[in-house]
mmCIF file with all atom_site columns, C-alpha atoms in Angstrom:
data_model
loop_
_atom_site.group_PDB
_atom_site.id
_atom_site.type_symbol
_atom_site.label_atom_id
_atom_site.label_alt_id
_atom_site.label_comp_id
_atom_site.label_asym_id
_atom_site.label_entity_id
_atom_site.label_seq_id
_atom_site.pdbx_PDB_ins_code
_atom_site.Cartn_x
_atom_site.Cartn_y
_atom_site.Cartn_z
_atom_site.occupancy
_atom_site.B_iso_or_equiv
_atom_site.pdbx_formal_charge
_atom_site.auth_seq_id
_atom_site.auth_comp_id
_atom_site.auth_asym_id
_atom_site.auth_atom_id
_atom_site.pdbx_PDB_model_num
ATOM 1   C CA . UNK A 1 1   ? -77.669  -10.358 142.150 1.00 41.00 ? 273 UNK A CA 1
ATOM 2   C CA . UNK A 1 2   ? -79.812  -7.588  143.537 1.00 44.00 ? 274 UNK A CA 1
ATOM 3   C CA . UNK A 1 3   ? -79.099  -3.979  142.550 1.00 45.00 ? 275 UNK A CA 1
ATOM 4   C CA . UNK A 1 4   ? -78.909  -2.683  146.089 1.00 47.00 ? 276 UNK A CA 1
ATOM 5   C CA . UNK A 1 5   ? -76.918  -3.661  149.131 1.00 51.00 ? 277 UNK A CA 1
ATOM 6   C CA . UNK A 1 6   ? -77.016  -2.586  152.726 1.00 53.00 ? 278 UNK A CA 1
ATOM 7   C CA . UNK A 1 7   ? -74.226  -0.084  153.197 1.00 55.00 ? 279 UNK A CA 1
ATOM 8   C CA . UNK A 1 8   ? -72.182  -0.150  156.358 1.00 55.00 ? 280 UNK A CA 1
ATOM 9   C CA . UNK A 1 9   ? -69.916  2.510   157.788 1.00 58.00 ? 281 UNK A CA 1
ATOM 10  C CA . UNK A 1 10  ? -66.756  1.214   156.095 1.00 61.00 ? 282 UNK A CA 1
ATOM 11  C CA . UNK A 1 11  ? -68.294  0.778   152.619 1.00 59.00 ? 283 UNK A CA 1
ATOM 12  C CA . UNK A 1 12  ? -66.328  2.224   149.723 1.00 62.00 ? 284 UNK A CA 1
ATOM 13  C CA . UNK A 1 13  ? -67.065  2.425   146.028 1.00 61.00 ? 285 UNK A CA 1
ATOM 14  C CA . UNK A 1 14  ? -66.047  -0.731  144.142 1.00 57.00 ? 286 UNK A CA 1
ATOM 15  C CA . UNK A 1 15  ? -62.521  -0.549  142.810 1.00 56.00 ? 287 UNK A CA 1
ATOM 16  C CA . UNK A 1 16  ? -61.401  1.839   145.552 1.00 55.00 ? 288 UNK A CA 1
ATOM 17  C CA . UNK A 1 17  ? -60.045  -1.038  147.643 1.00 54.00 ? 289 UNK A CA 1
ATOM 18  C CA . UNK A 1 18  ? -59.046  -4.673  147.164 1.00 53.00 ? 290 UNK A CA 1
ATOM 19  C CA . UNK A 1 19  ? -62.280  -6.347  148.366 1.00 52.00 ? 291 UNK A CA 1
ATOM 20  C CA . UNK A 1 20  ? -63.194  -7.806  144.961 1.00 47.00 ? 292 UNK A CA 1
ATOM 21  C CA . UNK A 1 21  ? -61.202  -10.802 143.825 1.00 49.00 ? 293 UNK A CA 1
ATOM 22  C CA . UNK A 1 22  ? -61.614  -10.761 140.061 1.00 48.00 ? 294 UNK A CA 1
ATOM 23  C CA . UNK A 1 23  ? -61.661  -8.136  137.368 1.00 45.00 ? 295 UNK A CA 1
ATOM 24  C CA . UNK A 1 24  ? -65.163  -9.281  136.342 1.00 60.00 ? 296 UNK A CA 1
ATOM 25  C CA . UNK A 1 25  ? -66.594  -8.597  139.813 1.00 67.00 ? 297 UNK A CA 1
ATOM 26  C CA . UNK A 1 26  ? -65.053  -5.131  139.868 1.00 70.00 ? 298 UNK A CA 1
ATOM 27  C CA . UNK A 1 27  ? -66.271  -4.373  136.351 1.00 73.00 ? 299 UNK A CA 1
ATOM 28  C CA . UNK A 1 28  ? -69.801  -5.535  137.219 1.00 73.00 ? 300 UNK A CA 1
ATOM 29  C CA . UNK A 1 29  ? -69.882  -3.465  140.420 1.00 74.00 ? 301 UNK A CA 1
ATOM 30  C CA . UNK A 1 30  ? -68.534  -0.391  138.651 1.00 77.00 ? 302 UNK A CA 1
ATOM 31  C CA . UNK A 1 31  ? -71.127  -0.658  135.878 1.00 77.00 ? 303 UNK A CA 1
ATOM 32  C CA . UNK A 1 32  ? -73.934  -1.078  138.404 1.00 76.00 ? 304 UNK A CA 1
ATOM 33  C CA . UNK A 1 33  ? -72.663  1.862   140.458 1.00 79.00 ? 305 UNK A CA 1
ATOM 34  C CA . UNK A 1 34  ? -72.464  4.120   137.387 1.00 80.00 ? 306 UNK A CA 1
ATOM 35  C CA . UNK A 1 35  ? -75.973  3.089   136.306 1.00 79.00 ? 307 UNK A CA 1
ATOM 36  C CA . UNK A 1 36  ? -77.362  3.933   139.741 1.00 80.00 ? 308 UNK A CA 1
ATOM 37  C CA . UNK A 1 37  ? -75.611  7.314   139.880 1.00 83.00 ? 309 UNK A CA 1
ATOM 38  C CA . UNK A 1 38  ? -76.841  8.102   136.348 1.00 83.00 ? 310 UNK A CA 1
ATOM 39  C CA . UNK A 1 39  ? -80.443  7.983   137.649 1.00 83.00 ? 311 UNK A CA 1
ATOM 40  C CA . UNK A 1 40  ? -79.645  11.145  139.650 1.00 86.00 ? 312 UNK A CA 1
ATOM 41  C CA . UNK A 1 41  ? -77.952  12.919  136.712 1.00 85.00 ? 313 UNK A CA 1
ATOM 42  C CA . UNK A 1 42  ? -78.318  16.633  136.088 1.00 85.00 ? 314 UNK A CA 1
ATOM 43  C CA . UNK A 1 43  ? -80.696  16.293  133.143 1.00 84.00 ? 315 UNK A CA 1
ATOM 44  C CA . UNK A 1 44  ? -84.477  16.515  133.086 1.00 81.00 ? 316 UNK A CA 1
ATOM 45  C CA . UNK A 1 45  ? -84.664  13.109  131.364 1.00 81.00 ? 317 UNK A CA 1
ATOM 46  C CA . UNK A 1 46  ? -83.158  11.337  134.398 1.00 85.00 ? 318 UNK A CA 1
ATOM 47  C CA . UNK A 1 47  ? -85.864  10.119  136.817 1.00 85.00 ? 319 UNK A CA 1
ATOM 48  C CA . UNK A 1 48  ? -84.283  11.397  140.057 1.00 88.00 ? 320 UNK A CA 1
ATOM 49  C CA . UNK A 1 49  ? -82.735  14.637  138.785 1.00 89.00 ? 321 UNK A CA 1
ATOM 50  C CA . UNK A 1 50  ? -83.356  17.839  140.681 1.00 90.00 ? 322 UNK A CA 1
ATOM 51  C CA . UNK A 1 51  ? -85.208  19.216  137.650 1.00 90.00 ? 323 UNK A CA 1
ATOM 52  C CA . UNK A 1 52  ? -87.532  16.188  137.589 1.00 91.00 ? 324 UNK A CA 1
ATOM 53  C CA . UNK A 1 53  ? -88.225  16.463  141.329 1.00 92.00 ? 325 UNK A CA 1
ATOM 54  C CA . UNK A 1 54  ? -89.031  20.183  141.045 1.00 92.00 ? 326 UNK A CA 1
ATOM 55  C CA . UNK A 1 55  ? -91.299  19.520  138.063 1.00 92.00 ? 327 UNK A CA 1
ATOM 56  C CA . UNK A 1 56  ? -93.208  16.869  140.032 1.00 93.00 ? 328 UNK A CA 1
ATOM 57  C CA . UNK A 1 57  ? -93.473  19.216  143.022 1.00 93.00 ? 329 UNK A CA 1
ATOM 58  C CA . UNK A 1 58  ? -94.912  21.951  140.813 1.00 94.00 ? 330 UNK A CA 1
ATOM 59  C CA . UNK A 1 59  ? -97.356  19.688  138.944 1.00 94.00 ? 331 UNK A CA 1
ATOM 60  C CA . UNK A 1 60  ? -98.565  17.518  141.832 1.00 93.00 ? 332 UNK A CA 1
ATOM 61  C CA . UNK A 1 61  ? -98.131  19.685  144.926 1.00 93.00 ? 333 UNK A CA 1
ATOM 62  C CA . UNK A 1 62  ? -98.351  23.225  143.475 1.00 94.00 ? 334 UNK A CA 1
ATOM 63  C CA . UNK A 1 63  ? -94.922  24.041  144.918 1.00 93.00 ? 335 UNK A CA 1
ATOM 64  C CA . UNK A 1 64  ? -93.057  26.988  143.421 1.00 92.00 ? 336 UNK A CA 1
ATOM 65  C CA . UNK A 1 65  ? -89.388  26.617  142.546 1.00 88.00 ? 337 UNK A CA 1
ATOM 66  C CA . UNK A 1 66  ? -87.348  27.459  145.627 1.00 87.00 ? 338 UNK A CA 1
ATOM 67  C CA . UNK A 1 67  ? -90.218  26.784  148.023 1.00 90.00 ? 339 UNK A CA 1
ATOM 68  C CA . UNK A 1 68  ? -89.613  24.639  151.132 1.00 88.00 ? 340 UNK A CA 1
ATOM 69  C CA . UNK A 1 69  ? -90.364  20.922  150.779 1.00 88.00 ? 341 UNK A CA 1
ATOM 70  C CA . UNK A 1 70  ? -91.161  19.254  154.087 1.00 87.00 ? 342 UNK A CA 1
ATOM 71  C CA . UNK A 1 71  ? -90.618  15.565  154.816 1.00 87.00 ? 343 UNK A CA 1
ATOM 72  C CA . UNK A 1 72  ? -94.070  14.548  153.547 1.00 88.00 ? 344 UNK A CA 1
ATOM 73  C CA . UNK A 1 73  ? -93.634  16.475  150.292 1.00 90.00 ? 345 UNK A CA 1
ATOM 74  C CA . UNK A 1 74  ? -90.215  14.949  149.659 1.00 91.00 ? 346 UNK A CA 1
ATOM 75  C CA . UNK A 1 75  ? -91.554  11.442  150.355 1.00 91.00 ? 347 UNK A CA 1
ATOM 76  C CA . UNK A 1 76  ? -94.368  11.983  147.877 1.00 92.00 ? 348 UNK A CA 1
ATOM 77  C CA . UNK A 1 77  ? -91.999  13.344  145.219 1.00 93.00 ? 349 UNK A CA 1
ATOM 78  C CA . UNK A 1 78  ? -89.652  10.355  145.614 1.00 93.00 ? 350 UNK A CA 1
ATOM 79  C CA . UNK A 1 79  ? -92.581  7.960   145.235 1.00 92.00 ? 351 UNK A CA 1
ATOM 80  C CA . UNK A 1 80  ? -93.744  9.691   142.039 1.00 92.00 ? 352 UNK A CA 1
ATOM 81  C CA . UNK A 1 81  ? -90.168  9.722   140.682 1.00 90.00 ? 353 UNK A CA 1
ATOM 82  C CA . UNK A 1 82  ? -90.005  5.942   141.098 1.00 89.00 ? 354 UNK A CA 1
ATOM 83  C CA . UNK A 1 83  ? -93.324  5.557   139.267 1.00 87.00 ? 355 UNK A CA 1
ATOM 84  C CA . UNK A 1 84  ? -92.065  7.773   136.421 1.00 85.00 ? 356 UNK A CA 1
ATOM 85  C CA . UNK A 1 85  ? -88.831  5.786   136.254 1.00 84.00 ? 357 UNK A CA 1
ATOM 86  C CA . UNK A 1 86  ? -90.837  2.586   135.759 1.00 82.00 ? 358 UNK A CA 1
ATOM 87  C CA . UNK A 1 87  ? -92.400  4.118   132.644 1.00 79.00 ? 359 UNK A CA 1
ATOM 88  C CA . UNK A 1 88  ? -89.018  4.551   130.947 1.00 73.00 ? 360 UNK A CA 1
ATOM 89  C CA . UNK A 1 89  ? -88.097  1.849   128.400 1.00 66.00 ? 361 UNK A CA 1
ATOM 90  C CA . UNK A 1 90  ? -86.419  -1.294  129.729 1.00 59.00 ? 362 UNK A CA 1
ATOM 91  C CA . UNK A 1 91  ? -82.638  -0.997  129.676 1.00 56.00 ? 363 UNK A CA 1
ATOM 92  C CA . UNK A 1 92  ? -82.621  2.806   129.723 1.00 60.00 ? 364 UNK A CA 1
ATOM 93  C CA . UNK A 1 93  ? -81.322  2.724   133.320 1.00 55.00 ? 365 UNK A CA 1
ATOM 94  C CA . UNK A 1 94  ? -78.376  0.530   132.376 1.00 58.00 ? 366 UNK A CA 1
ATOM 95  C CA . UNK A 1 95  ? -78.075  -3.235  132.209 1.00 50.00 ? 367 UNK A CA 1
ATOM 96  C CA . UNK A 1 96  ? -77.935  -3.844  135.974 1.00 48.00 ? 368 UNK A CA 1
ATOM 97  C CA . UNK A 1 97  ? -80.519  -1.391  137.318 1.00 62.00 ? 369 UNK A CA 1
ATOM 98  C CA . UNK A 1 98  ? -83.955  -2.956  137.663 1.00 69.00 ? 370 UNK A CA 1
ATOM 99  C CA . UNK A 1 99  ? -86.214  -0.113  138.768 1.00 77.00 ? 371 UNK A CA 1
ATOM 100 C CA . UNK A 1 100 ? -89.346  -2.031  137.722 1.00 78.00 ? 372 UNK A CA 1
ATOM 101 C CA . UNK A 1 101 ? -88.843  -4.365  140.703 1.00 82.00 ? 373 UNK A CA 1
ATOM 102 C CA . UNK A 1 102 ? -88.749  -1.429  143.128 1.00 85.00 ? 374 UNK A CA 1
ATOM 103 C CA . UNK A 1 103 ? -91.522  0.468   144.884 1.00 89.00 ? 375 UNK A CA 1
ATOM 104 C CA . UNK A 1 104 ? -91.954  3.096   147.596 1.00 91.00 ? 376 UNK A CA 1
ATOM 105 C CA . UNK A 1 105 ? -94.311  3.032   150.571 1.00 92.00 ? 377 UNK A CA 1
ATOM 106 C CA . UNK A 1 106 ? -94.969  6.401   152.198 1.00 90.00 ? 378 UNK A CA 1
ATOM 107 C CA . UNK A 1 107 ? -96.279  6.261   155.750 1.00 88.00 ? 379 UNK A CA 1
ATOM 108 C CA . UNK A 1 108 ? -99.219  8.531   156.528 1.00 78.00 ? 380 UNK A CA 1
ATOM 109 C CA . UNK A 1 109 ? -99.101  10.490  159.802 1.00 78.00 ? 381 UNK A CA 1
ATOM 110 C CA . UNK A 1 110 ? -95.994  8.535   160.903 1.00 80.00 ? 382 UNK A CA 1
ATOM 111 C CA . UNK A 1 111 ? -98.025  5.319   161.052 1.00 85.00 ? 383 UNK A CA 1
ATOM 112 C CA . UNK A 1 112 ? -96.991  2.168   159.195 1.00 88.00 ? 384 UNK A CA 1
ATOM 113 C CA . UNK A 1 113 ? -99.632  -0.455  158.480 1.00 88.00 ? 385 UNK A CA 1
ATOM 114 C CA . UNK A 1 114 ? -98.574  -3.987  157.627 1.00 88.00 ? 386 UNK A CA 1
ATOM 115 C CA . UNK A 1 115 ? -101.478 -4.490  155.217 1.00 88.00 ? 387 UNK A CA 1
ATOM 116 C CA . UNK A 1 116 ? -100.562 -1.343  153.289 1.00 88.00 ? 388 UNK A CA 1
ATOM 117 C CA . UNK A 1 117 ? -96.952  -2.451  152.970 1.00 88.00 ? 389 UNK A CA 1
ATOM 118 C CA . UNK A 1 118 ? -98.026  -5.906  151.764 1.00 87.00 ? 390 UNK A CA 1
ATOM 119 C CA . UNK A 1 119 ? -100.327 -4.303  149.191 1.00 88.00 ? 391 UNK A CA 1
ATOM 120 C CA . UNK A 1 120 ? -97.578  -1.938  148.032 1.00 87.00 ? 392 UNK A CA 1
ATOM 121 C CA . UNK A 1 121 ? -94.800  -4.546  148.001 1.00 87.00 ? 393 UNK A CA 1
ATOM 122 C CA . UNK A 1 122 ? -96.590  -7.371  146.187 1.00 87.00 ? 394 UNK A CA 1
ATOM 123 C CA . UNK A 1 123 ? -97.533  -7.557  142.549 1.00 74.00 ? 395 UNK A CA 1
ATOM 124 C CA . UNK A 1 124 ? -101.285 -7.685  142.112 1.00 69.00 ? 396 UNK A CA 1
ATOM 125 C CA . UNK A 1 125 ? -101.770 -9.941  145.129 1.00 64.00 ? 397 UNK A CA 1
ATOM 126 C CA . UNK A 1 126 ? -99.204  -12.530 144.012 1.00 70.00 ? 398 UNK A CA 1
ATOM 127 C CA . UNK A 1 127 ? -96.441  -13.977 146.173 1.00 75.00 ? 399 UNK A CA 1
ATOM 128 C CA . UNK A 1 128 ? -93.812  -12.017 144.228 1.00 82.00 ? 400 UNK A CA 1
ATOM 129 C CA . UNK A 1 129 ? -92.360  -9.273  146.436 1.00 85.00 ? 401 UNK A CA 1
ATOM 130 C CA . UNK A 1 130 ? -90.893  -6.030  145.179 1.00 86.00 ? 402 UNK A CA 1
ATOM 131 C CA . UNK A 1 131 ? -87.938  -4.244  146.747 1.00 86.00 ? 403 UNK A CA 1
ATOM 132 C CA . UNK A 1 132 ? -89.633  -1.616  148.887 1.00 89.00 ? 404 UNK A CA 1
ATOM 133 C CA . UNK A 1 133 ? -88.340  1.629   150.342 1.00 90.00 ? 405 UNK A CA 1
ATOM 134 C CA . UNK A 1 134 ? -90.414  2.596   153.394 1.00 91.00 ? 406 UNK A CA 1
ATOM 135 C CA . UNK A 1 135 ? -90.426  6.354   154.035 1.00 91.00 ? 407 UNK A CA 1
ATOM 136 C CA . UNK A 1 136 ? -91.703  7.674   157.361 1.00 89.00 ? 408 UNK A CA 1
ATOM 137 C CA . UNK A 1 137 ? -91.985  11.453  157.329 1.00 84.00 ? 409 UNK A CA 1
ATOM 138 C CA . UNK A 1 138 ? -90.952  12.959  160.634 1.00 80.00 ? 410 UNK A CA 1
ATOM 139 C CA . UNK A 1 139 ? -90.337  16.631  161.210 1.00 71.00 ? 411 UNK A CA 1
ATOM 140 C CA . UNK A 1 140 ? -88.166  17.150  164.249 1.00 69.00 ? 412 UNK A CA 1
ATOM 141 C CA . UNK A 1 141 ? -87.827  20.328  166.280 1.00 64.00 ? 413 UNK A CA 1
ATOM 142 C CA . UNK A 1 142 ? -90.927  21.983  164.874 1.00 61.00 ? 414 UNK A CA 1
ATOM 143 C CA . UNK A 1 143 ? -92.291  23.044  168.237 1.00 65.00 ? 415 UNK A CA 1
ATOM 144 C CA . UNK A 1 144 ? -89.330  25.284  169.173 1.00 66.00 ? 416 UNK A CA 1
ATOM 145 C CA . UNK A 1 145 ? -87.088  27.762  167.408 1.00 60.00 ? 417 UNK A CA 1
ATOM 146 C CA . UNK A 1 146 ? -83.405  28.179  168.075 1.00 60.00 ? 418 UNK A CA 1
ATOM 147 C CA . UNK A 1 147 ? -82.537  31.657  169.357 1.00 65.00 ? 419 UNK A CA 1
ATOM 148 C CA . UNK A 1 148 ? -80.532  33.495  166.725 1.00 59.00 ? 420 UNK A CA 1
#
């Protein structure tokens, strides 16, 4: 099974409704859910914690703590967080979270190029595809200010 699923409007956390037929399915889903949420934990050691994101922003983008992060900055920080998470020892994300098979493509100037996605999503030119999050940074409403 893959560690992600497309979420639809009516999705609820496993165990919160009677969708799963067996105890094993519910237990598996719960463990996977907890492992995924743990990645965003409130500790510097977790790859997607706020502390980790701020540290990456300071080191890579020279952003001060509390400074505004635009869409491009956030996309870059997420991509670096995924790369850092891949460096953690296998199994440290939980038994069902496979971050090593995941990558992030960040579009430049709101333009997506098929060749760049193929290069990002494949392993060293092989036919093996990685799960890929495509981020397109768009800032909306930047040309006008709302009257206060």
